């Protein structure tokens, strides 16, 4: 695997509205973003890649995450994707700008913790952010806080174990609740009134987060804003599918389909015929 500039065959791209949107994450977390894209753009075909063999990214060196992001991007482009959505905060932090440099003709949409939206919602000027350590330590995140939340108290909390809980489908398990209580307590102690779910796996834990945090605290993620950004970018490039419905989804994984498929089926709101293994 290399991370050089794109191969000549990919540079003379001429994309069409009927081509699919490629979406990837370290695992099933990016489905929280894909779901919103599906809802907003029901006519689009989606190719989703769960890099489950290498989950979690938050524990890997940034260079490794960049390599994986390049390999997956090439895989999705080779299958005709007209756009790539990096549905992972950690990969967006580690790889998005390198991807844009290396594939200048390809539209990329990344994700970032909803700090901007949190700044608009907080009344107490105190915001909590749950994310991976890598996301919280990154330049994109500090730039985000500086730009939109410099006058606020922003309490950050790395949350190891939550990605595994979602990957294993333990969405309501007692051990997941115990872990979440531990991570949310410091935010509650700081009297935040908004909690940002800064990892695309965490929206699947939203019911538990809301139960622990209580009704006074607003819980935010970026699925919907990212879906709107996908629509805007496609519109601008004349690449929106003219279809109003009937978009299909295909699911790929670098992991074991027998492990990934049951969780994916649980998290995806429509029938999932198969999860295709990829040796990438
Ligand atoms: N869903 C990824 C994110 O948004 C999970 C990170 C990981 O694999 O550690 O950051």
PDB file of N, CA and C in Angstrom, residues 79-150:
ATOM      1  N   UNK A  79     -14.552   1.125  -7.992  1.00  0.00           N
ATOM      2  CA  UNK A  79     -15.934   0.660  -8.168  1.00  0.00           C
ATOM      3  C   UNK A  79     -16.855   1.780  -8.641  1.00  0.00           C
ATOM      4  N   UNK A  80     -16.261   2.856  -9.104  1.00  0.00           N
ATOM      5  CA  UNK A  80     -17.033   3.892  -9.793  1.00  0.00           C
ATOM      6  C   UNK A  80     -17.643   4.964  -8.904  1.00  0.00           C
ATOM      7  N   UNK A  81     -17.158   5.113  -7.672  1.00  0.00           N
ATOM      8  CA  UNK A  81     -17.765   6.143  -6.808  1.00  0.00           C
ATOM      9  C   UNK A  81     -17.470   7.551  -7.332  1.00  0.00           C
ATOM     10  N   UNK A  82     -18.478   8.410  -7.242  1.00  0.00           N
ATOM     11  CA  UNK A  82     -18.335   9.794  -7.729  1.00  0.00           C
ATOM     12  C   UNK A  82     -17.909  10.732  -6.604  1.00  0.00           C
ATOM     13  N   UNK A  83     -17.971  10.234  -5.382  1.00  0.00           N
ATOM     14  CA  UNK A  83     -17.611  11.027  -4.205  1.00  0.00           C
ATOM     15  C   UNK A  83     -17.211  10.078  -3.084  1.00  0.00           C
ATOM     16  N   UNK A  84     -16.320  10.553  -2.196  1.00  0.00           N
ATOM     17  CA  UNK A  84     -15.945   9.732  -1.036  1.00  0.00           C
ATOM     18  C   UNK A  84     -16.309  10.492   0.242  1.00  0.00           C
ATOM     19  N   UNK A  85     -17.067   9.828   1.107  1.00  0.00           N
ATOM     20  CA  UNK A  85     -17.384  10.398   2.419  1.00  0.00           C
ATOM     21  C   UNK A  85     -16.533   9.671   3.468  1.00  0.00           C
ATOM     22  N   UNK A  86     -15.674  10.424   4.124  1.00  0.00           N
ATOM     23  CA  UNK A  86     -14.847   9.851   5.190  1.00  0.00           C
ATOM     24  C   UNK A  86     -15.693   9.938   6.462  1.00  0.00           C
ATOM     25  N   UNK A  87     -16.443   8.865   6.725  1.00  0.00           N
ATOM     26  CA  UNK A  87     -17.452   8.910   7.794  1.00  0.00           C
ATOM     27  C   UNK A  87     -16.846   8.523   9.135  1.00  0.00           C
ATOM     28  N   UNK A  88     -15.693   9.094   9.418  1.00  0.00           N
ATOM     29  CA  UNK A  88     -14.939   8.756  10.619  1.00  0.00           C
ATOM     30  C   UNK A  88     -14.173  10.010  11.032  1.00  0.00           C
ATOM     31  N   UNK A  89     -14.376  10.454  12.260  1.00  0.00           N
ATOM     32  CA  UNK A  89     -13.681  11.660  12.739  1.00  0.00           C
ATOM     33  C   UNK A  89     -12.174  11.440  12.777  1.00  0.00           C
ATOM     34  N   UNK A  90     -11.776  10.236  13.198  1.00  0.00           N
ATOM     35  CA  UNK A  90     -10.357   9.940  13.363  1.00  0.00           C
ATOM     36  C   UNK A  90      -9.652   9.930  12.004  1.00  0.00           C
ATOM     37  N   UNK A  91     -10.269   9.294  11.008  1.00  0.00           N
ATOM     38  CA  UNK A  91      -9.675   9.266   9.656  1.00  0.00           C
ATOM     39  C   UNK A  91      -9.731  10.649   9.016  1.00  0.00           C
ATOM     40  N   UNK A  92     -10.772  11.419   9.315  1.00  0.00           N
ATOM     41  CA  UNK A  92     -10.834  12.778   8.767  1.00  0.00           C
ATOM     42  C   UNK A  92      -9.682  13.602   9.321  1.00  0.00           C
ATOM     43  N   UNK A  93      -9.419  13.416  10.613  1.00  0.00           N
ATOM     44  CA  UNK A  93      -8.298  14.127  11.242  1.00  0.00           C
ATOM     45  C   UNK A  93      -6.963  13.685  10.616  1.00  0.00           C
ATOM     46  N   UNK A  94      -6.799  12.382  10.445  1.00  0.00           N
ATOM     47  CA  UNK A  94      -5.487  11.863  10.034  1.00  0.00           C
ATOM     48  C   UNK A  94      -5.257  11.933   8.523  1.00  0.00           C
ATOM     49  N   UNK A  95      -6.332  11.856   7.726  1.00  0.00           N
ATOM     50  CA  UNK A  95      -6.106  11.594   6.301  1.00  0.00           C
ATOM     51  C   UNK A  95      -6.794  12.533   5.323  1.00  0.00           C
ATOM     52  N   UNK A  96      -7.780  13.299   5.771  1.00  0.00           N
ATOM     53  CA  UNK A  96      -8.600  14.030   4.793  1.00  0.00           C
ATOM     54  C   UNK A  96      -7.788  14.978   3.912  1.00  0.00           C
ATOM     55  N   UNK A  97      -6.896  15.757   4.514  1.00  0.00           N
ATOM     56  CA  UNK A  97      -6.186  16.733   3.671  1.00  0.00           C
ATOM     57  C   UNK A  97      -5.228  16.010   2.732  1.00  0.00           C
ATOM     58  N   UNK A  98      -4.608  14.911   3.171  1.00  0.00           N
ATOM     59  CA  UNK A  98      -3.724  14.134   2.280  1.00  0.00           C
ATOM     60  C   UNK A  98      -4.533  13.521   1.133  1.00  0.00           C
ATOM     61  N   UNK A  99      -5.736  13.061   1.418  1.00  0.00           N
ATOM     62  CA  UNK A  99      -6.588  12.483   0.360  1.00  0.00           C
ATOM     63  C   UNK A  99      -6.932  13.555  -0.681  1.00  0.00           C
ATOM     64  N   UNK A 100      -7.291  14.741  -0.182  1.00  0.00           N
ATOM     65  CA  UNK A 100      -7.662  15.818  -1.120  1.00  0.00           C
ATOM     66  C   UNK A 100      -6.474  16.205  -2.000  1.00  0.00           C
ATOM     67  N   UNK A 101      -5.277  16.217  -1.402  1.00  0.00           N
ATOM     68  CA  UNK A 101      -4.078  16.551  -2.188  1.00  0.00           C
ATOM     69  C   UNK A 101      -3.804  15.490  -3.244  1.00  0.00           C
ATOM     70  N   UNK A 102      -3.969  14.234  -2.857  1.00  0.00           N
ATOM     71  CA  UNK A 102      -3.582  13.144  -3.753  1.00  0.00           C
ATOM     72  C   UNK A 102      -4.616  12.860  -4.834  1.00  0.00           C
ATOM     73  N   UNK A 103      -5.878  13.165  -4.563  1.00  0.00           N
ATOM     74  CA  UNK A 103      -6.956  12.898  -5.540  1.00  0.00           C
ATOM     75  C   UNK A 103      -7.707  14.208  -5.805  1.00  0.00           C
ATOM     76  N   UNK A 104      -7.042  15.168  -6.467  1.00  0.00           N
ATOM     77  CA  UNK A 104      -7.650  16.508  -6.575  1.00  0.00           C
ATOM     78  C   UNK A 104      -8.967  16.538  -7.348  1.00  0.00           C
ATOM     79  N   UNK A 105      -9.200  15.535  -8.202  1.00  0.00           N
ATOM     80  CA  UNK A 105     -10.434  15.559  -9.004  1.00  0.00           C
ATOM     81  C   UNK A 105     -11.624  14.954  -8.255  1.00  0.00           C
ATOM     82  N   UNK A 106     -11.352  14.368  -7.106  1.00  0.00           N
ATOM     83  CA  UNK A 106     -12.421  13.642  -6.397  1.00  0.00           C
ATOM     84  C   UNK A 106     -13.013  14.520  -5.291  1.00  0.00           C
ATOM     85  N   UNK A 107     -14.334  14.660  -5.237  1.00  0.00           N
ATOM     86  CA  UNK A 107     -14.911  15.379  -4.095  1.00  0.00           C
ATOM     87  C   UNK A 107     -14.913  14.506  -2.835  1.00  0.00           C
ATOM     88  N   UNK A 108     -14.349  15.033  -1.765  1.00  0.00           N
ATOM     89  CA  UNK A 108     -14.359  14.342  -0.469  1.00  0.00           C
ATOM     90  C   UNK A 108     -15.206  15.145   0.513  1.00  0.00           C
ATOM     91  N   UNK A 109     -15.947  14.448   1.342  1.00  0.00           N
ATOM     92  CA  UNK A 109     -16.611  15.099   2.476  1.00  0.00           C
ATOM     93  C   UNK A 109     -16.144  14.362   3.728  1.00  0.00           C
ATOM     94  N   UNK A 110     -15.651  15.123   4.709  1.00  0.00           N
ATOM     95  CA  UNK A 110     -15.202  14.503   5.956  1.00  0.00           C
ATOM     96  C   UNK A 110     -16.168  14.823   7.084  1.00  0.00           C
ATOM     97  N   UNK A 111     -15.842  14.352   8.262  1.00  0.00           N
ATOM     98  CA  UNK A 111     -16.681  14.680   9.422  1.00  0.00           C
ATOM     99  C   UNK A 111     -15.811  15.314  10.504  1.00  0.00           C
ATOM    100  N   UNK A 112     -16.465  16.061  11.368  1.00  0.00           N
ATOM    101  CA  UNK A 112     -15.759  16.650  12.519  1.00  0.00           C
ATOM    102  C   UNK A 112     -16.772  16.791  13.652  1.00  0.00           C
ATOM    103  N   UNK A 113     -16.289  16.775  14.890  1.00  0.00           N
ATOM    104  CA  UNK A 113     -17.224  16.901  16.014  1.00  0.00           C
ATOM    105  C   UNK A 113     -18.059  18.187  15.893  1.00  0.00           C
ATOM    106  N   UNK A 114     -19.311  18.114  16.332  1.00  0.00           N
ATOM    107  CA  UNK A 114     -20.281  19.205  16.123  1.00  0.00           C
ATOM    108  C   UNK A 114     -20.054  20.388  17.078  1.00  0.00           C
ATOM    109  N   UNK A 115     -18.832  20.880  17.109  1.00  0.00           N
ATOM    110  CA  UNK A 115     -18.498  21.985  18.022  1.00  0.00           C
ATOM    111  C   UNK A 115     -19.218  23.272  17.612  1.00  0.00           C
ATOM    112  N   UNK A 116     -19.289  23.493  16.303  1.00  0.00           N
ATOM    113  CA  UNK A 116     -19.949  24.708  15.810  1.00  0.00           C
ATOM    114  C   UNK A 116     -21.428  24.721  16.239  1.00  0.00           C
ATOM    115  N   UNK A 117     -22.103  23.589  16.040  1.00  0.00           N
ATOM    116  CA  UNK A 117     -23.517  23.496  16.421  1.00  0.00           C
ATOM    117  C   UNK A 117     -23.659  23.615  17.941  1.00  0.00           C
ATOM    118  N   UNK A 118     -22.696  23.023  18.675  1.00  0.00           N
ATOM    119  CA  UNK A 118     -22.752  23.078  20.146  1.00  0.00           C
ATOM    120  C   UNK A 118     -22.662  24.524  20.623  1.00  0.00           C
ATOM    121  N   UNK A 119     -21.791  25.303  19.972  1.00  0.00           N
ATOM    122  CA  UNK A 119     -21.617  26.711  20.366  1.00  0.00           C
ATOM    123  C   UNK A 119     -22.930  27.478  20.169  1.00  0.00           C
ATOM    124  N   UNK A 120     -23.696  27.087  19.165  1.00  0.00           N
ATOM    125  CA  UNK A 120     -24.977  27.770  18.935  1.00  0.00           C
ATOM    126  C   UNK A 120     -26.039  27.365  19.964  1.00  0.00           C
ATOM    127  N   UNK A 121     -25.934  26.125  20.468  1.00  0.00           N
ATOM    128  CA  UNK A 121     -26.967  25.611  21.372  1.00  0.00           C
ATOM    129  C   UNK A 121     -26.732  25.911  22.852  1.00  0.00           C
ATOM    130  N   UNK A 122     -25.457  26.038  23.256  1.00  0.00           N
ATOM    131  CA  UNK A 122     -25.208  26.123  24.703  1.00  0.00           C
ATOM    132  C   UNK A 122     -25.680  27.460  25.297  1.00  0.00           C
ATOM    133  N   UNK A 123     -26.348  27.359  26.423  1.00  0.00           N
ATOM    134  CA  UNK A 123     -26.767  28.581  27.125  1.00  0.00           C
ATOM    135  C   UNK A 123     -25.799  28.871  28.269  1.00  0.00           C
ATOM    136  N   UNK A 124     -25.192  27.784  28.781  1.00  0.00           N
ATOM    137  CA  UNK A 124     -24.274  27.940  29.918  1.00  0.00           C
ATOM    138  C   UNK A 124     -22.844  28.216  29.465  1.00  0.00           C
ATOM    139  N   UNK A 125     -22.629  28.209  28.149  1.00  0.00           N
ATOM    140  CA  UNK A 125     -21.277  28.404  27.578  1.00  0.00           C
ATOM    141  C   UNK A 125     -20.325  27.289  28.015  1.00  0.00           C
ATOM    142  N   UNK A 126     -20.917  26.095  28.206  1.00  0.00           N
ATOM    143  CA  UNK A 126     -20.099  24.952  28.630  1.00  0.00           C
ATOM    144  C   UNK A 126     -20.523  23.744  27.812  1.00  0.00           C
ATOM    145  N   UNK A 127     -19.534  23.183  27.129  1.00  0.00           N
ATOM    146  CA  UNK A 127     -19.814  22.119  26.168  1.00  0.00           C
ATOM    147  C   UNK A 127     -18.900  20.927  26.449  1.00  0.00           C
ATOM    148  N   UNK A 128     -19.436  19.732  26.347  1.00  0.00           N
ATOM    149  CA  UNK A 128     -18.611  18.516  26.509  1.00  0.00           C
ATOM    150  C   UNK A 128     -18.466  17.794  25.178  1.00  0.00           C
ATOM    151  N   UNK A 129     -17.300  17.197  24.951  1.00  0.00           N
ATOM    152  CA  UNK A 129     -17.077  16.459  23.699  1.00  0.00           C
ATOM    153  C   UNK A 129     -16.523  15.069  24.011  1.00  0.00           C
ATOM    154  N   UNK A 130     -17.215  14.033  23.548  1.00  0.00           N
ATOM    155  CA  UNK A 130     -16.700  12.662  23.624  1.00  0.00           C
ATOM    156  C   UNK A 130     -16.134  12.311  22.255  1.00  0.00           C
ATOM    157  N   UNK A 131     -14.903  11.801  22.207  1.00  0.00           N
ATOM    158  CA  UNK A 131     -14.311  11.399  20.927  1.00  0.00           C
ATOM    159  C   UNK A 131     -13.120  10.494  21.209  1.00  0.00           C
ATOM    160  N   UNK A 132     -12.465  10.035  20.142  1.00  0.00           N
ATOM    161  CA  UNK A 132     -11.248   9.247  20.369  1.00  0.00           C
ATOM    162  C   UNK A 132     -10.114  10.207  20.743  1.00  0.00           C
ATOM    163  N   UNK A 133      -9.099   9.657  21.411  1.00  0.00           N
ATOM    164  CA  UNK A 133      -7.961  10.485  21.842  1.00  0.00           C
ATOM    165  C   UNK A 133      -7.308  11.136  20.630  1.00  0.00           C
ATOM    166  N   UNK A 134      -7.241  10.385  19.532  1.00  0.00           N
ATOM    167  CA  UNK A 134      -6.584  10.918  18.329  1.00  0.00           C
ATOM    168  C   UNK A 134      -7.339  12.114  17.752  1.00  0.00           C
ATOM    169  N   UNK A 135      -8.654  12.021  17.729  1.00  0.00           N
ATOM    170  CA  UNK A 135      -9.463  13.148  17.240  1.00  0.00           C
ATOM    171  C   UNK A 135      -9.246  14.370  18.134  1.00  0.00           C
ATOM    172  N   UNK A 136      -9.276  14.159  19.446  1.00  0.00           N
ATOM    173  CA  UNK A 136      -9.192  15.291  20.384  1.00  0.00           C
ATOM    174  C   UNK A 136      -7.810  15.939  20.375  1.00  0.00           C
ATOM    175  N   UNK A 137      -6.786  15.147  20.044  1.00  0.00           N
ATOM    176  CA  UNK A 137      -5.424  15.691  20.048  1.00  0.00           C
ATOM    177  C   UNK A 137      -5.067  16.340  18.707  1.00  0.00           C
ATOM    178  N   UNK A 138      -5.964  16.256  17.733  1.00  0.00           N
ATOM    179  CA  UNK A 138      -5.604  16.663  16.372  1.00  0.00           C
ATOM    180  C   UNK A 138      -5.720  18.154  16.094  1.00  0.00           C
ATOM    181  N   UNK A 139      -5.061  18.562  15.004  1.00  0.00           N
ATOM    182  CA  UNK A 139      -5.083  19.975  14.601  1.00  0.00           C
ATOM    183  C   UNK A 139      -6.464  20.422  14.154  1.00  0.00           C
ATOM    184  N   UNK A 140      -7.170  19.529  13.468  1.00  0.00           N
ATOM    185  CA  UNK A 140      -8.504  19.900  12.990  1.00  0.00           C
ATOM    186  C   UNK A 140      -9.400  20.247  14.176  1.00  0.00           C
ATOM    187  N   UNK A 141      -9.275  19.434  15.232  1.00  0.00           N
ATOM    188  CA  UNK A 141     -10.135  19.670  16.396  1.00  0.00           C
ATOM    189  C   UNK A 141      -9.761  20.979  17.091  1.00  0.00           C
ATOM    190  N   UNK A 142      -8.448  21.232  17.280  1.00  0.00           N
ATOM    191  CA  UNK A 142      -8.100  22.491  17.966  1.00  0.00           C
ATOM    192  C   UNK A 142      -8.494  23.696  17.116  1.00  0.00           C
ATOM    193  N   UNK A 143      -8.373  23.564  15.782  1.00  0.00           N
ATOM    194  CA  UNK A 143      -8.775  24.683  14.914  1.00  0.00           C
ATOM    195  C   UNK A 143     -10.291  24.926  15.032  1.00  0.00           C
ATOM    196  N   UNK A 144     -11.029  23.832  15.146  1.00  0.00           N
ATOM    197  CA  UNK A 144     -12.488  23.909  15.279  1.00  0.00           C
ATOM    198  C   UNK A 144     -12.884  24.647  16.564  1.00  0.00           C
ATOM    199  N   UNK A 145     -12.225  24.281  17.645  1.00  0.00           N
ATOM    200  CA  UNK A 145     -12.522  24.908  18.940  1.00  0.00           C
ATOM    201  C   UNK A 145     -12.128  26.395  18.895  1.00  0.00           C
ATOM    202  N   UNK A 146     -10.966  26.655  18.336  1.00  0.00           N
ATOM    203  CA  UNK A 146     -10.504  28.046  18.256  1.00  0.00           C
ATOM    204  C   UNK A 146     -11.477  28.893  17.439  1.00  0.00           C
ATOM    205  N   UNK A 147     -11.956  28.305  16.330  1.00  0.00           N
ATOM    206  CA  UNK A 147     -12.800  29.082  15.417  1.00  0.00           C
ATOM    207  C   UNK A 147     -14.204  29.307  15.981  1.00  0.00           C
ATOM    208  N   UNK A 148     -14.784  28.267  16.577  1.00  0.00           N
ATOM    209  CA  UNK A 148     -16.199  28.372  16.933  1.00  0.00           C
ATOM    210  C   UNK A 148     -16.478  28.411  18.430  1.00  0.00           C
ATOM    211  N   UNK A 149     -15.499  28.049  19.247  1.00  0.00           N
ATOM    212  CA  UNK A 149     -15.817  27.905  20.674  1.00  0.00           C
ATOM    213  C   UNK A 149     -14.749  28.527  21.561  1.00  0.00           C
ATOM    214  N   UNK A 150     -14.066  29.552  21.062  1.00  0.00           N
ATOM    215  CA  UNK A 150     -12.932  30.084  21.835  1.00  0.00           C
ATOM    216  C   UNK A 150     -13.383  30.726  23.151  1.00  0.00           C
TER     217      UNK A 150
END
